[in-house]
Every structure is written in C-alpha cells, then in structure tokens.
C-alpha cells in the first residue's frame, strides 16, 4: 500500500469510528432518558383513609382503626358484593344474556355495597363525634379534599375578551 491509500484508510476508519461512537453515545442517552425515574409530583392521596392527615398522629390512628373495625365487622357485605360482581360478569359473558339474572346480580351488588357504605359512614360519624370542634373542622377539610365526599375542582374559566 502506498502512502495515499493509507491516508484514505485512516480517514475512512476515523469517520466510521466517529459514527459508531456517536451511535453508541446517542443510544445510551436515549436509553437513560427512557429509563430514568421521573421526579414528578406525587399522586394525590384521595382515599378515605387519608382524610385524617391534618389531625394528630393519635387521632389518625384512631380513624384508621375505626375504618378497619367497620370493614372487619361487615365482611359479609364485602363477600356478598364480591360474589355478586362475579355473577354480574358471568351473566355478561354468557352466550345468551339473561337480563333477569343480570338485574338480580346487580341488585345484590348494589345492596351489599350500600350496606357496607352505611357501616363505614356510621364509623366515620362515630369518629367525628369524638373530635373537638377544631379537630372536626380539620377533619371536614380532609374529607372535602381526600375522602369520598370530595368536592370537584372548579373548572378554569376562559378569559373573556372585551
């Protein structure tokens, strides 16, 4: 090989290596960006159990215990609701829709869910009765923001141009 051929081979090798290194760096960057943990705002805590977060830790523990007791004492409604939901799904998946069986399963689901809700709401009311007026205001705010009595966010109003 003469000197000129070596120069072409060297330049070609450098260009090829630059493309390969660029491809590897670009691929690593894309992989890192797609797998990085996003530091987004935490999801809002909107379950009923978070409604007492503004209260003291002792009161929070009392509220959680009241919810557990209400659920534990009414496990038959939880079981009935679960079984009825399975019946609803089975009726919907059947080759022939039996509307009467579907309606009966839906009624059983609704009755069990309502009975469980009554028990849980009674437990919430009993807990609220044990609070001082100031604690009850904080608890009501927690229910408004996080509990099942959440109020919807006011929709943003468009700017009116005159």
Short mmCIF file of N, CA and C in Angstrom, two decimals:
data_model
loop_
_atom_site.label_atom_id
_atom_site.label_comp_id
_atom_site.label_asym_id
_atom_site.label_seq_id
_atom_site.Cartn_x
_atom_site.Cartn_y
_atom_site.Cartn_z
N UNK A 1 0.85 -1.18 0.00
CA UNK A 1 0.00 0.00 0.00
C UNK A 1 0.90 1.24 0.00
N UNK A 2 0.48 2.18 -0.84
CA UNK A 2 1.28 3.40 -0.86
C UNK A 2 0.77 4.36 0.21
N UNK A 3 1.38 5.50 0.35
CA UNK A 3 1.07 6.48 1.39
C UNK A 3 -0.34 7.05 1.25
N UNK A 4 -0.78 7.21 0.00
CA UNK A 4 -2.11 7.79 -0.22
C UNK A 4 -3.21 6.81 0.20
N UNK A 5 -3.04 5.55 -0.05
CA UNK A 5 -4.03 4.54 0.33
C UNK A 5 -4.15 4.46 1.85
N UNK A 6 -3.00 4.59 2.54
CA UNK A 6 -3.03 4.58 4.00
C UNK A 6 -3.83 5.77 4.53
N UNK A 7 -3.68 6.93 3.89
CA UNK A 7 -4.41 8.11 4.34
C UNK A 7 -5.92 7.89 4.17
N UNK A 8 -6.35 7.36 3.00
CA UNK A 8 -7.78 7.08 2.78
C UNK A 8 -8.30 6.05 3.79
N UNK A 9 -7.53 5.04 4.07
CA UNK A 9 -7.94 4.01 5.02
C UNK A 9 -8.06 4.61 6.42
N UNK A 10 -7.10 5.48 6.79
CA UNK A 10 -7.12 6.11 8.10
C UNK A 10 -8.31 7.05 8.23
N UNK A 11 -8.55 7.89 7.23
CA UNK A 11 -9.69 8.81 7.27
C UNK A 11 -10.99 8.02 7.29
N UNK A 12 -11.11 7.00 6.48
CA UNK A 12 -12.31 6.16 6.46
C UNK A 12 -12.56 5.50 7.80
N UNK A 13 -11.49 5.01 8.41
CA UNK A 13 -11.60 4.38 9.72
C UNK A 13 -12.04 5.39 10.78
N UNK A 14 -11.47 6.61 10.73
CA UNK A 14 -11.85 7.65 11.69
C UNK A 14 -13.33 8.04 11.52
N UNK A 15 -13.78 8.19 10.28
CA UNK A 15 -15.19 8.54 10.04
C UNK A 15 -16.10 7.42 10.53
N UNK A 16 -15.77 6.18 10.23
CA UNK A 16 -16.56 5.05 10.67
C UNK A 16 -16.60 4.97 12.19
N UNK A 17 -15.46 5.15 12.84
CA UNK A 17 -15.41 5.12 14.30
C UNK A 17 -16.21 6.27 14.89
N UNK A 18 -16.18 7.45 14.28
CA UNK A 18 -16.96 8.59 14.78
C UNK A 18 -18.45 8.26 14.73
N UNK A 19 -18.91 7.66 13.63
CA UNK A 19 -20.31 7.27 13.54
C UNK A 19 -20.68 6.21 14.57
N UNK A 20 -19.80 5.24 14.75
CA UNK A 20 -20.08 4.18 15.74
C UNK A 20 -20.13 4.75 17.15
N UNK A 21 -19.16 5.58 17.50
CA UNK A 21 -19.14 6.18 18.85
C UNK A 21 -20.36 7.07 19.03
N UNK A 22 -20.70 7.87 18.01
CA UNK A 22 -21.88 8.73 18.09
C UNK A 22 -23.15 7.91 18.26
N UNK A 23 -23.25 6.81 17.55
CA UNK A 23 -24.42 5.95 17.68
C UNK A 23 -24.52 5.34 19.07
N UNK A 24 -23.40 4.92 19.63
CA UNK A 24 -23.42 4.33 20.97
C UNK A 24 -23.77 5.39 22.01
N UNK A 25 -23.19 6.59 21.89
CA UNK A 25 -23.50 7.66 22.84
C UNK A 25 -24.97 8.05 22.72
N UNK A 26 -25.48 8.20 21.49
CA UNK A 26 -26.88 8.54 21.30
C UNK A 26 -27.81 7.46 21.83
N UNK A 27 -27.47 6.21 21.60
CA UNK A 27 -28.29 5.11 22.12
C UNK A 27 -28.29 5.07 23.64
N UNK A 28 -27.12 5.29 24.24
CA UNK A 28 -27.04 5.31 25.70
C UNK A 28 -27.86 6.47 26.27
N UNK A 29 -27.81 7.61 25.61
CA UNK A 29 -28.58 8.76 26.06
C UNK A 29 -30.08 8.46 25.97
N UNK A 30 -30.53 7.90 24.86
CA UNK A 30 -31.94 7.56 24.69
C UNK A 30 -32.38 6.54 25.74
N UNK A 31 -31.56 5.54 25.99
CA UNK A 31 -31.90 4.53 27.00
C UNK A 31 -32.00 5.17 28.37
N UNK A 32 -31.03 6.05 28.70
CA UNK A 32 -31.03 6.69 30.02
C UNK A 32 -32.27 7.57 30.19
N UNK A 33 -32.67 8.27 29.15
CA UNK A 33 -33.84 9.15 29.25
C UNK A 33 -35.14 8.36 29.35
N UNK A 34 -35.21 7.23 28.70
CA UNK A 34 -36.45 6.45 28.76
C UNK A 34 -36.56 5.64 30.04
N UNK A 35 -35.46 5.39 30.73
CA UNK A 35 -35.49 4.59 31.96
C UNK A 35 -35.25 5.40 33.22
N UNK A 36 -35.15 6.69 33.09
CA UNK A 36 -34.89 7.47 34.30
C UNK A 36 -36.16 7.63 35.11
N UNK A 37 -36.01 7.76 36.39
CA UNK A 37 -37.14 7.92 37.29
C UNK A 37 -37.56 9.37 37.23
N UNK A 38 -38.81 9.57 36.91
CA UNK A 38 -39.31 10.93 36.81
C UNK A 38 -39.60 11.46 38.21
N UNK A 39 -39.13 12.64 38.49
CA UNK A 39 -39.35 13.27 39.79
C UNK A 39 -40.60 14.13 39.72
N UNK A 40 -41.70 13.53 39.30
CA UNK A 40 -42.95 14.25 39.19
C UNK A 40 -43.58 14.40 40.57
N UNK A 41 -44.56 15.25 40.63
CA UNK A 41 -45.28 15.44 41.88
C UNK A 41 -45.95 14.13 42.27
N UNK A 42 -45.97 13.81 43.55
CA UNK A 42 -46.61 12.56 43.97
C UNK A 42 -48.10 12.61 43.66
N UNK A 43 -48.65 11.43 43.44
CA UNK A 43 -50.07 11.33 43.13
C UNK A 43 -50.88 11.81 44.33
N UNK A 44 -51.99 12.48 44.07
CA UNK A 44 -52.80 12.95 45.20
C UNK A 44 -53.34 11.78 46.00
N UNK A 45 -53.35 11.95 47.29
CA UNK A 45 -53.82 10.90 48.19
C UNK A 45 -55.30 11.15 48.43
N UNK A 46 -56.14 10.44 47.68
CA UNK A 46 -57.57 10.75 47.71
C UNK A 46 -58.43 9.66 48.30
N UNK A 47 -57.88 8.70 48.96
CA UNK A 47 -58.69 7.65 49.58
C UNK A 47 -59.20 8.14 50.93
N UNK A 48 -60.30 7.56 51.38
CA UNK A 48 -60.91 7.96 52.64
C UNK A 48 -59.93 7.87 53.81
N UNK A 49 -59.03 6.89 53.78
CA UNK A 49 -58.10 6.71 54.90
C UNK A 49 -57.15 7.88 55.07
N UNK A 50 -57.01 8.73 54.04
CA UNK A 50 -56.12 9.89 54.14
C UNK A 50 -56.84 11.14 54.63
N UNK A 51 -58.13 11.06 54.90
CA UNK A 51 -58.92 12.23 55.28
C UNK A 51 -58.49 12.80 56.62
N UNK A 52 -57.87 12.01 57.49
CA UNK A 52 -57.49 12.47 58.82
C UNK A 52 -56.04 12.95 58.88
N UNK A 53 -55.41 13.17 57.73
CA UNK A 53 -53.99 13.54 57.73
C UNK A 53 -53.70 14.84 58.45
N UNK A 54 -54.65 15.75 58.53
CA UNK A 54 -54.42 17.01 59.22
C UNK A 54 -54.50 16.90 60.73
N UNK A 55 -54.94 15.76 61.23
CA UNK A 55 -55.09 15.56 62.67
C UNK A 55 -53.80 15.03 63.29
N UNK A 56 -53.78 14.94 64.59
CA UNK A 56 -52.61 14.41 65.29
C UNK A 56 -52.41 12.94 64.94
N UNK A 57 -51.20 12.44 65.12
CA UNK A 57 -50.96 11.02 64.81
C UNK A 57 -51.86 10.07 65.61
N UNK A 58 -52.18 10.43 66.86
CA UNK A 58 -53.05 9.57 67.66
C UNK A 58 -54.45 9.53 67.05
N UNK A 59 -54.95 10.69 66.63
CA UNK A 59 -56.28 10.75 66.02
C UNK A 59 -56.29 10.03 64.67
N UNK A 60 -55.21 10.15 63.92
CA UNK A 60 -55.12 9.43 62.65
C UNK A 60 -55.20 7.93 62.88
N UNK A 61 -54.48 7.46 63.90
CA UNK A 61 -54.51 6.03 64.22
C UNK A 61 -55.91 5.60 64.65
N UNK A 62 -56.60 6.45 65.42
CA UNK A 62 -57.96 6.13 65.83
C UNK A 62 -58.89 6.03 64.61
N UNK A 63 -58.72 6.95 63.67
CA UNK A 63 -59.56 6.94 62.47
C UNK A 63 -59.30 5.68 61.64
N UNK A 64 -58.04 5.34 61.44
CA UNK A 64 -57.71 4.13 60.68
C UNK A 64 -58.28 2.90 61.37
N UNK A 65 -58.20 2.86 62.68
CA UNK A 65 -58.76 1.73 63.42
C UNK A 65 -60.28 1.67 63.26
N UNK A 66 -60.94 2.83 63.29
CA UNK A 66 -62.40 2.85 63.10
C UNK A 66 -62.77 2.33 61.72
N UNK A 67 -61.99 2.69 60.70
CA UNK A 67 -62.26 2.18 59.35
C UNK A 67 -62.04 0.67 59.29
N UNK A 68 -60.97 0.19 59.94
CA UNK A 68 -60.69 -1.26 59.94
C UNK A 68 -61.80 -2.03 60.65
N UNK A 69 -62.26 -1.49 61.78
CA UNK A 69 -63.32 -2.16 62.53
C UNK A 69 -64.60 -2.20 61.71
N UNK A 70 -64.93 -1.09 61.05
CA UNK A 70 -66.14 -1.06 60.24
C UNK A 70 -66.06 -2.09 59.12
N UNK A 71 -64.92 -2.20 58.50
CA UNK A 71 -64.77 -3.19 57.42
C UNK A 71 -64.76 -4.61 57.98
N UNK A 72 -64.04 -4.83 59.08
CA UNK A 72 -63.95 -6.17 59.67
C UNK A 72 -65.31 -6.66 60.15
N UNK A 73 -66.09 -5.74 60.75
CA UNK A 73 -67.40 -6.13 61.26
C UNK A 73 -68.42 -6.37 60.16
N UNK A 74 -68.10 -5.96 58.95
CA UNK A 74 -69.05 -6.07 57.84
C UNK A 74 -68.46 -6.85 56.68
N UNK A 75 -67.62 -7.84 56.99
CA UNK A 75 -67.01 -8.65 55.94
C UNK A 75 -68.03 -9.42 55.12
N UNK A 76 -69.19 -9.71 55.71
CA UNK A 76 -70.20 -10.43 54.93
C UNK A 76 -70.69 -9.58 53.75
N UNK A 77 -70.76 -8.26 53.93
CA UNK A 77 -71.15 -7.40 52.81
C UNK A 77 -70.06 -7.33 51.75
N UNK A 78 -68.81 -7.34 52.19
CA UNK A 78 -67.70 -7.36 51.24
C UNK A 78 -67.76 -8.64 50.42
N UNK A 79 -67.96 -9.77 51.10
CA UNK A 79 -68.04 -11.07 50.41
C UNK A 79 -69.24 -11.12 49.48
N UNK A 80 -70.41 -10.67 49.96
CA UNK A 80 -71.61 -10.67 49.13
C UNK A 80 -71.42 -9.80 47.89
N UNK A 81 -70.81 -8.64 48.06
CA UNK A 81 -70.57 -7.76 46.93
C UNK A 81 -69.63 -8.38 45.91
N UNK A 82 -68.58 -9.03 46.40
CA UNK A 82 -67.61 -9.68 45.51
C UNK A 82 -68.28 -10.81 44.74
N UNK A 83 -69.06 -11.64 45.44
CA UNK A 83 -69.75 -12.75 44.77
C UNK A 83 -70.75 -12.24 43.75
N UNK A 84 -71.47 -11.19 44.10
CA UNK A 84 -72.46 -10.65 43.17
C UNK A 84 -71.78 -10.05 41.94
N UNK A 85 -70.62 -9.41 42.11
CA UNK A 85 -69.89 -8.87 40.95
C UNK A 85 -69.42 -10.00 40.04
N UNK A 86 -69.00 -11.12 40.63
CA UNK A 86 -68.64 -12.29 39.82
C UNK A 86 -69.85 -12.79 39.03
N UNK A 87 -71.02 -12.79 39.67
CA UNK A 87 -72.25 -13.20 38.98
C UNK A 87 -72.58 -12.24 37.85
N UNK A 88 -72.37 -10.94 38.07
CA UNK A 88 -72.62 -9.95 37.02
C UNK A 88 -71.72 -10.24 35.82
N UNK A 89 -70.44 -10.46 36.08
CA UNK A 89 -69.51 -10.74 34.99
C UNK A 89 -69.85 -12.04 34.27
N UNK A 90 -70.26 -13.05 35.04
CA UNK A 90 -70.64 -14.32 34.41
C UNK A 90 -71.89 -14.14 33.55
N UNK A 91 -72.86 -13.35 34.03
CA UNK A 91 -74.08 -13.13 33.25
C UNK A 91 -73.76 -12.35 31.98
N UNK A 92 -72.84 -11.40 32.07
CA UNK A 92 -72.48 -10.63 30.88
C UNK A 92 -71.69 -11.47 29.88
N UNK A 93 -70.92 -12.42 30.35
CA UNK A 93 -70.09 -13.24 29.47
C UNK A 93 -70.84 -14.44 28.89
N UNK A 94 -72.04 -14.70 29.38
CA UNK A 94 -72.80 -15.87 28.90
C UNK A 94 -73.16 -15.69 27.43
N UNK A 95 -73.27 -16.81 26.69
CA UNK A 95 -73.63 -16.72 25.27
C UNK A 95 -75.00 -16.06 25.06
N UNK A 96 -75.95 -16.37 25.93
CA UNK A 96 -77.27 -15.73 25.88
C UNK A 96 -77.42 -14.86 27.11
N UNK A 97 -77.72 -13.59 26.91
CA UNK A 97 -77.88 -12.67 28.03
C UNK A 97 -79.21 -12.94 28.74
N UNK A 98 -79.11 -13.31 30.02
CA UNK A 98 -80.29 -13.49 30.87
C UNK A 98 -80.46 -12.19 31.65
N UNK A 99 -81.31 -11.31 31.13
CA UNK A 99 -81.46 -9.98 31.72
C UNK A 99 -81.95 -10.05 33.16
N UNK A 100 -82.82 -10.98 33.47
CA UNK A 100 -83.34 -11.10 34.84
C UNK A 100 -82.23 -11.49 35.80
N UNK A 101 -81.38 -12.44 35.41
CA UNK A 101 -80.26 -12.83 36.28
C UNK A 101 -79.27 -11.69 36.43
N UNK A 102 -79.02 -10.96 35.35
CA UNK A 102 -78.11 -9.81 35.42
C UNK A 102 -78.66 -8.75 36.35
N UNK A 103 -79.93 -8.43 36.21
CA UNK A 103 -80.54 -7.42 37.08
C UNK A 103 -80.52 -7.85 38.54
N UNK A 104 -80.76 -9.13 38.80
CA UNK A 104 -80.74 -9.63 40.18
C UNK A 104 -79.34 -9.55 40.77
N UNK A 105 -78.33 -9.90 39.98
CA UNK A 105 -76.94 -9.82 40.46
C UNK A 105 -76.55 -8.37 40.70
N UNK A 106 -76.97 -7.48 39.81
CA UNK A 106 -76.69 -6.05 40.02
C UNK A 106 -77.37 -5.53 41.27
N UNK A 107 -78.59 -5.98 41.53
CA UNK A 107 -79.31 -5.56 42.74
C UNK A 107 -78.59 -6.06 43.99
N UNK A 108 -78.11 -7.32 43.96
CA UNK A 108 -77.36 -7.84 45.11
C UNK A 108 -76.06 -7.07 45.32
N UNK A 109 -75.38 -6.73 44.23
CA UNK A 109 -74.14 -5.94 44.33
C UNK A 109 -74.44 -4.59 44.96
N UNK A 110 -75.48 -3.95 44.46
CA UNK A 110 -75.85 -2.62 44.95
C UNK A 110 -76.23 -2.68 46.43
N UNK A 111 -76.98 -3.69 46.82
CA UNK A 111 -77.41 -3.81 48.22
C UNK A 111 -76.22 -4.04 49.15
N UNK A 112 -75.30 -4.91 48.74
CA UNK A 112 -74.12 -5.17 49.57
C UNK A 112 -73.24 -3.93 49.67
N UNK A 113 -73.03 -3.24 48.54
CA UNK A 113 -72.21 -2.03 48.55
C UNK A 113 -72.85 -0.94 49.41
N UNK A 114 -74.15 -0.81 49.32
CA UNK A 114 -74.85 0.20 50.12
C UNK A 114 -74.76 -0.12 51.61
N UNK A 115 -74.94 -1.38 51.97
CA UNK A 115 -74.86 -1.77 53.37
C UNK A 115 -73.45 -1.51 53.92
N UNK A 116 -72.43 -1.84 53.12
CA UNK A 116 -71.05 -1.58 53.56
C UNK A 116 -70.80 -0.09 53.69
N UNK A 117 -71.31 0.68 52.75
CA UNK A 117 -71.11 2.13 52.81
C UNK A 117 -71.78 2.72 54.04
N UNK A 118 -72.99 2.24 54.36
CA UNK A 118 -73.68 2.72 55.56
C UNK A 118 -72.84 2.44 56.80
N UNK A 119 -72.27 1.26 56.88
CA UNK A 119 -71.45 0.90 58.04
C UNK A 119 -70.20 1.77 58.12
N UNK A 120 -69.54 1.99 57.00
CA UNK A 120 -68.32 2.82 57.01
C UNK A 120 -68.68 4.26 57.36
N UNK A 121 -69.75 4.78 56.77
CA UNK A 121 -70.14 6.16 57.07
C UNK A 121 -70.56 6.31 58.53
N UNK A 122 -71.17 5.29 59.09
CA UNK A 122 -71.51 5.31 60.51
C UNK A 122 -70.25 5.37 61.36
N UNK A 123 -69.23 4.60 60.97
CA UNK A 123 -67.95 4.65 61.68
C UNK A 123 -67.29 6.02 61.57
N UNK A 124 -67.39 6.64 60.40
CA UNK A 124 -66.83 7.99 60.22
C UNK A 124 -67.58 8.97 61.12
N UNK A 125 -68.92 8.85 61.17
CA UNK A 125 -69.71 9.74 62.02
C UNK A 125 -69.39 9.53 63.49
N UNK A 126 -69.21 8.27 63.91
CA UNK A 126 -68.85 8.00 65.30
C UNK A 126 -67.48 8.60 65.63
N UNK A 127 -66.54 8.49 64.69
CA UNK A 127 -65.22 9.09 64.91
C UNK A 127 -65.34 10.60 65.00
N UNK A 128 -66.11 11.21 64.11
CA UNK A 128 -66.26 12.67 64.11
C UNK A 128 -66.90 13.15 65.41
N UNK A 129 -67.78 12.34 65.99
CA UNK A 129 -68.42 12.73 67.24
C UNK A 129 -67.42 12.78 68.39
N UNK A 130 -66.30 12.06 68.26
CA UNK A 130 -65.30 12.05 69.33
C UNK A 130 -64.31 13.21 69.21
N UNK A 131 -64.41 14.02 68.16
CA UNK A 131 -63.46 15.09 67.93
C UNK A 131 -63.93 16.40 68.55
N UNK A 132 -62.97 17.25 68.85
CA UNK A 132 -63.30 18.60 69.30
C UNK A 132 -63.79 19.40 68.08
N UNK A 133 -64.45 20.53 68.30
CA UNK A 133 -64.91 21.33 67.15
C UNK A 133 -63.77 21.72 66.20
N UNK A 134 -62.60 22.05 66.73
CA UNK A 134 -61.47 22.42 65.87
C UNK A 134 -60.99 21.22 65.07
N UNK A 135 -60.89 20.08 65.73
CA UNK A 135 -60.47 18.86 65.04
C UNK A 135 -61.49 18.47 63.97
N UNK A 136 -62.78 18.67 64.29
CA UNK A 136 -63.83 18.33 63.34
C UNK A 136 -63.74 19.21 62.08
N UNK A 137 -63.36 20.47 62.25
CA UNK A 137 -63.19 21.35 61.08
C UNK A 137 -62.04 20.85 60.21
N UNK A 138 -60.93 20.46 60.85
CA UNK A 138 -59.79 19.92 60.10
C UNK A 138 -60.18 18.62 59.41
N UNK A 139 -60.92 17.79 60.11
CA UNK A 139 -61.37 16.51 59.54
C UNK A 139 -62.31 16.75 58.36
N UNK A 140 -63.21 17.72 58.49
CA UNK A 140 -64.13 18.04 57.39
C UNK A 140 -63.35 18.53 56.17
N UNK A 141 -62.32 19.32 56.40
CA UNK A 141 -61.48 19.76 55.28
C UNK A 141 -60.78 18.58 54.63
N UNK A 142 -60.31 17.63 55.45
CA UNK A 142 -59.67 16.43 54.92
C UNK A 142 -60.64 15.59 54.09
N UNK A 143 -61.88 15.48 54.58
CA UNK A 143 -62.89 14.74 53.82
C UNK A 143 -63.22 15.45 52.51
N UNK A 144 -63.23 16.77 52.57
CA UNK A 144 -63.54 17.56 51.37
C UNK A 144 -62.45 17.40 50.32
N UNK A 145 -61.20 17.28 50.76
CA UNK A 145 -60.07 17.18 49.85
C UNK A 145 -59.75 15.75 49.44
N UNK A 146 -59.92 14.78 50.37
CA UNK A 146 -59.42 13.43 50.12
C UNK A 146 -60.47 12.33 50.24
N UNK A 147 -61.49 12.52 50.99
CA UNK A 147 -62.44 11.45 51.27
C UNK A 147 -63.44 11.25 50.15
N UNK A 148 -64.42 10.41 50.42
CA UNK A 148 -65.41 10.11 49.40
C UNK A 148 -66.40 11.25 49.23
N UNK A 149 -66.28 12.29 50.03
CA UNK A 149 -67.14 13.46 49.88
C UNK A 149 -66.38 14.61 49.22
N UNK A 150 -65.37 14.23 48.42
CA UNK A 150 -64.58 15.26 47.74
C UNK A 150 -65.46 16.15 46.90
N UNK A 151 -65.13 17.42 46.92
CA UNK A 151 -65.83 18.36 46.05
C UNK A 151 -65.01 18.52 44.78
N UNK A 152 -65.68 18.58 43.65
CA UNK A 152 -64.92 18.70 42.40
C UNK A 152 -64.19 20.03 42.32
N UNK A 153 -63.08 20.00 41.61
CA UNK A 153 -62.32 21.22 41.39
C UNK A 153 -63.14 22.14 40.49
N UNK A 154 -63.10 23.42 40.76
CA UNK A 154 -63.82 24.37 39.92
C UNK A 154 -63.13 24.42 38.56
N UNK A 155 -63.91 24.33 37.49
CA UNK A 155 -63.27 24.37 36.17
C UNK A 155 -62.67 25.75 35.91
N UNK A 156 -61.58 25.75 35.18
CA UNK A 156 -60.92 27.00 34.85
C UNK A 156 -61.80 27.76 33.87
N UNK A 157 -62.02 29.03 34.17
CA UNK A 157 -62.85 29.85 33.29
C UNK A 157 -61.98 30.48 32.21
N UNK A 158 -62.46 30.43 30.98
CA UNK A 158 -61.67 31.06 29.91
C UNK A 158 -61.71 32.57 30.07
N UNK A 159 -60.64 33.21 29.69
CA UNK A 159 -60.55 34.65 29.78
C UNK A 159 -61.52 35.28 28.79
N UNK A 160 -62.28 36.24 29.28
CA UNK A 160 -63.23 36.89 28.41
C UNK A 160 -62.63 38.18 27.87
N UNK A 161 -62.58 38.29 26.59
CA UNK A 161 -62.02 39.50 25.98
C UNK A 161 -63.10 40.47 25.65
N UNK A 162 -62.88 41.73 25.97
CA UNK A 162 -63.86 42.77 25.66
C UNK A 162 -63.28 43.76 24.72
#
